[in-house]
Short mmCIF file of C-alpha atoms in Angstrom, two decimals:
data_model
loop_
_atom_site.label_atom_id
_atom_site.label_comp_id
_atom_site.label_asym_id
_atom_site.label_seq_id
_atom_site.Cartn_x
_atom_site.Cartn_y
_atom_site.Cartn_z
CA MET A 24 147.57 154.82 119.29
CA GLY A 25 144.46 156.98 118.88
CA TYR A 26 140.98 155.49 119.07
CA ALA A 27 140.32 155.87 115.35
CA GLU A 28 143.38 153.74 114.57
CA GLN A 29 142.39 151.18 117.21
CA HIS A 30 138.87 150.87 115.80
CA MET A 31 140.10 150.40 112.26
CA ARG A 32 142.71 147.86 113.36
CA GLU A 33 139.94 145.91 115.07
CA SER A 34 137.96 145.99 111.82
CA ALA A 35 140.95 144.62 109.93
CA GLN A 36 141.33 141.84 112.51
CA ILE A 37 137.66 140.93 112.06
CA ILE A 38 138.13 140.62 108.30
CA GLU A 39 141.13 138.34 108.83
CA LYS A 40 139.26 136.12 111.30
CA MET A 41 135.87 135.94 109.58
CA ASP A 42 134.74 132.58 108.23
CA LEU A 43 133.62 133.19 104.65
CA ALA A 44 132.18 129.74 103.98
CA PRO A 45 128.74 130.76 105.37
CA VAL A 46 128.73 133.79 103.06
CA GLU A 47 129.19 131.61 100.00
CA LYS A 48 126.46 129.29 101.27
CA MET A 49 124.16 132.31 101.66
CA ALA A 50 124.81 133.26 98.04
CA ASP A 51 123.73 129.78 96.95
CA LEU A 52 120.64 129.79 99.18
CA LEU A 53 119.59 133.24 98.03
CA ALA A 54 120.11 132.30 94.39
CA GLN A 55 117.72 129.40 95.00
CA VAL A 56 115.19 131.75 96.63
CA LYS A 57 115.32 133.94 93.55
CA ALA A 58 115.03 131.00 91.15
CA ASP A 59 112.00 129.72 93.06
CA GLY A 60 110.28 133.11 93.07
CA GLY A 61 110.60 133.34 96.85
CA ARG A 62 110.86 136.38 99.10
CA ILE A 63 113.33 137.54 101.74
CA PHE A 64 112.12 138.92 105.06
CA PHE A 65 114.82 140.89 106.88
CA LEU A 66 114.38 141.02 110.65
CA GLY A 67 116.29 143.12 113.16
CA VAL A 68 115.85 145.62 115.96
CA GLY A 69 117.65 148.84 116.87
CA GLY A 70 120.51 149.64 114.52
CA SER A 71 120.03 146.27 112.87
CA ALA A 72 116.51 147.34 111.87
CA GLY A 73 118.01 150.24 109.95
CA ASN A 74 120.33 147.79 108.23
CA CYS A 75 117.31 145.66 107.30
CA SER A 76 115.72 148.61 105.53
CA HIS A 77 118.89 149.32 103.56
CA ALA A 78 119.32 145.64 102.66
CA VAL A 79 115.73 145.45 101.36
CA ASN A 80 116.53 148.29 98.97
CA ASP A 81 119.71 146.65 97.70
CA PHE A 82 118.30 143.16 97.25
CA ARG A 83 115.24 144.48 95.44
CA LYS A 84 117.09 146.95 93.21
CA ILE A 85 120.39 145.17 92.54
CA VAL A 86 119.47 141.49 92.85
CA GLY A 87 115.80 141.63 91.84
CA ILE A 88 114.37 139.61 94.74
CA GLU A 89 111.10 140.57 96.42
CA CYS A 90 112.06 141.66 99.96
CA TYR A 91 110.48 143.21 103.03
CA ALA A 92 111.43 144.49 106.48
CA PRO A 93 108.52 144.50 108.96
CA THR A 94 110.15 147.37 110.86
CA ASP A 95 109.55 149.63 107.85
CA ASN A 96 105.82 149.49 108.65
CA VAL A 97 105.80 151.72 111.74
CA SER A 98 102.02 151.66 112.16
CA GLU A 99 101.73 147.88 112.23
CA LEU A 100 104.88 147.49 114.32
CA THR A 101 103.69 149.83 117.04
CA ALA A 102 100.13 148.51 116.96
CA ARG A 103 101.29 144.94 117.46
CA THR A 104 103.71 146.00 120.20
CA ASN A 105 101.00 147.94 122.00
CA ASP A 106 98.22 145.37 121.64
CA ASP A 107 99.98 142.01 121.68
CA GLY A 108 103.47 142.55 123.06
CA TRP A 109 107.00 142.89 121.73
CA ALA A 110 107.76 139.17 121.42
CA SER A 111 105.17 138.47 118.72
CA ILE A 112 105.67 141.42 116.36
CA PHE A 113 107.68 139.53 113.73
CA VAL A 114 106.05 136.11 113.86
CA GLU A 115 102.56 137.57 113.39
CA TRP A 116 103.82 139.69 110.51
CA LEU A 117 105.26 136.57 108.86
CA LYS A 118 102.01 134.68 109.37
CA ILE A 119 99.98 137.42 107.68
CA SER A 120 102.55 137.47 104.86
CA LYS A 121 102.02 133.69 104.44
CA LEU A 122 105.68 132.75 104.78
CA LEU A 123 106.43 129.76 102.56
CA ALA A 124 109.16 127.14 102.27
CA LYS A 125 110.53 128.89 99.18
CA ASP A 126 111.04 132.12 101.18
CA ALA A 127 113.92 133.16 103.43
CA VAL A 128 114.16 134.89 106.79
CA PHE A 129 117.37 136.89 107.15
CA ILE A 130 118.38 138.05 110.63
CA PHE A 131 120.58 141.03 111.46
CA SER A 132 121.32 141.00 115.18
CA VAL A 133 124.12 141.46 117.69
CA GLY A 134 122.95 138.73 120.08
CA GLY A 135 120.91 136.58 117.69
CA GLY A 136 118.05 136.17 120.18
CA ASN A 137 117.87 134.34 123.51
CA LEU A 138 114.60 133.44 125.23
CA GLU A 139 116.21 132.52 128.55
CA LYS A 140 117.83 135.96 128.84
CA ASN A 141 114.83 137.72 127.24
CA ILE A 142 117.06 139.13 124.50
CA SER A 143 115.23 139.76 121.22
CA PRO A 144 112.50 137.16 121.86
CA ASN A 145 110.75 138.50 118.76
CA LEU A 146 113.56 137.08 116.63
CA VAL A 147 113.36 133.70 118.34
CA THR A 148 109.61 133.28 117.84
CA ALA A 149 109.94 134.37 114.21
CA LEU A 150 112.70 131.84 113.62
CA GLN A 151 110.72 129.06 115.25
CA PHE A 152 107.87 129.78 112.86
CA ALA A 153 110.23 130.02 109.87
CA LYS A 154 111.68 126.60 110.64
CA SER A 155 108.21 125.13 111.09
CA VAL A 156 107.24 126.06 107.53
CA GLY A 157 110.60 125.07 106.06
CA ALA A 158 111.74 128.56 105.08
CA LYS A 159 115.46 129.16 104.67
CA VAL A 160 117.09 130.94 107.61
CA MET A 161 120.19 133.12 107.41
CA GLY A 162 121.83 135.64 109.69
CA VAL A 163 124.70 137.98 110.39
CA VAL A 164 125.19 138.19 114.14
CA GLY A 165 127.76 138.89 116.83
CA ARG A 166 129.06 137.12 119.95
CA ASP A 167 128.09 133.44 119.81
CA GLY A 168 125.16 134.12 117.50
CA GLY A 169 122.45 133.13 119.98
CA TYR A 170 119.38 131.30 118.69
CA THR A 171 119.99 132.48 115.12
CA ALA A 172 123.28 130.62 114.91
CA GLN A 173 121.70 127.49 116.39
CA VAL A 174 118.98 127.14 113.75
CA ALA A 175 120.25 128.98 110.66
CA ASP A 176 121.00 127.27 107.38
CA ALA A 177 123.87 129.74 107.01
CA CYS A 178 125.06 132.19 109.64
CA VAL A 179 127.98 134.60 109.76
CA ILE A 180 129.21 135.26 113.29
CA VAL A 181 131.21 138.50 113.38
CA PRO A 182 134.35 137.65 115.39
CA THR A 183 134.77 139.45 118.70
CA VAL A 184 138.17 141.16 118.82
CA ASN A 185 137.27 143.69 121.53
CA PRO A 186 134.44 142.90 124.01
CA ASP A 187 133.79 146.63 124.40
CA ASN A 188 132.99 147.01 120.69
CA VAL A 189 130.80 144.01 119.94
CA THR A 190 127.75 146.07 118.91
CA PRO A 191 129.38 148.60 116.57
CA HIS A 192 131.44 145.97 114.80
CA SER A 193 128.55 143.52 114.51
CA GLU A 194 126.26 146.12 112.97
CA ALA A 195 128.99 147.48 110.70
CA PHE A 196 129.82 144.04 109.34
CA GLN A 197 126.17 143.28 108.70
CA ALA A 198 126.52 145.95 106.02
CA VAL A 199 129.78 144.50 104.72
CA VAL A 200 128.23 141.06 104.30
CA TRP A 201 125.00 142.13 102.61
CA HIS A 202 126.89 144.45 100.25
CA LEU A 203 129.15 141.51 99.41
CA LEU A 204 126.08 139.39 98.68
CA VAL A 205 124.34 141.89 96.39
CA SER A 206 127.66 142.26 94.52
CA HIS A 207 128.16 138.49 94.25
CA PRO A 208 128.15 137.18 90.66
CA LYS A 209 125.59 134.54 91.65
CA LEU A 210 123.14 137.24 92.71
CA LYS A 211 123.87 140.60 91.12
CA ALA A 212 121.43 141.28 88.30
CA ASN A 213 121.60 145.05 87.83
CA GLN A 214 124.55 147.42 87.70
CA THR A 215 124.78 150.07 90.43
CA LYS A 216 124.54 153.72 89.36
CA TRP A 217 128.08 154.98 89.88
CA GLU A 218 129.74 151.96 88.33
CA SER A 219 127.50 152.15 85.27
CA ALA A 220 128.08 155.91 85.01
CA VAL A 221 131.85 155.41 85.02
CA ALA A 222 131.56 152.64 82.41
CA THR A 223 129.45 154.88 80.16
CA ALA A 224 131.88 157.78 80.52
CA SER A 225 134.80 155.51 79.59
CA THR A 226 132.96 154.31 76.51
CA VAL A 227 132.18 157.87 75.39
CA ARG A 228 135.85 158.83 75.54
#
């Protein structure tokens, strides 16, 4: 078996093993955020930060919820890292943004944050603040989910089917889950371009 086949088989195994109940709960929580006029703050580092940026686009454009990713603001991110340290970059951003109980913090992470092991402490401090103000907390994470899984209102843990591929599968399935959410009937408000283009073409014929 070649590696490409192995990787795709692992992906299929993850789909079979994944608990979907948290995804449905996320849809309900996010629908409430939208109804309340709340915002979503997507937090992640590394590849997960890139996923945050993409998710912000989709939730704003397709769902119609006000969303932000602090990592999109390179100037503020690097200034806070340089002046105050890595651990506080997200929590201070959330404080300035006046995070409220009607808002949500959505984590994309492989480890989910762990203060004892000094893994993504910036996520942990942000989550502690989010819980203190009563904001909703969600996440898509890998392994055991770390601190995110401990405190989240809804958390998808991407099943580990190959310990050597935890990171690529975790980050890939972050995209699967958020694309599922923005396509969910409880959330989707606007048609995506290609689907609407096909529908229009069919009508013209």
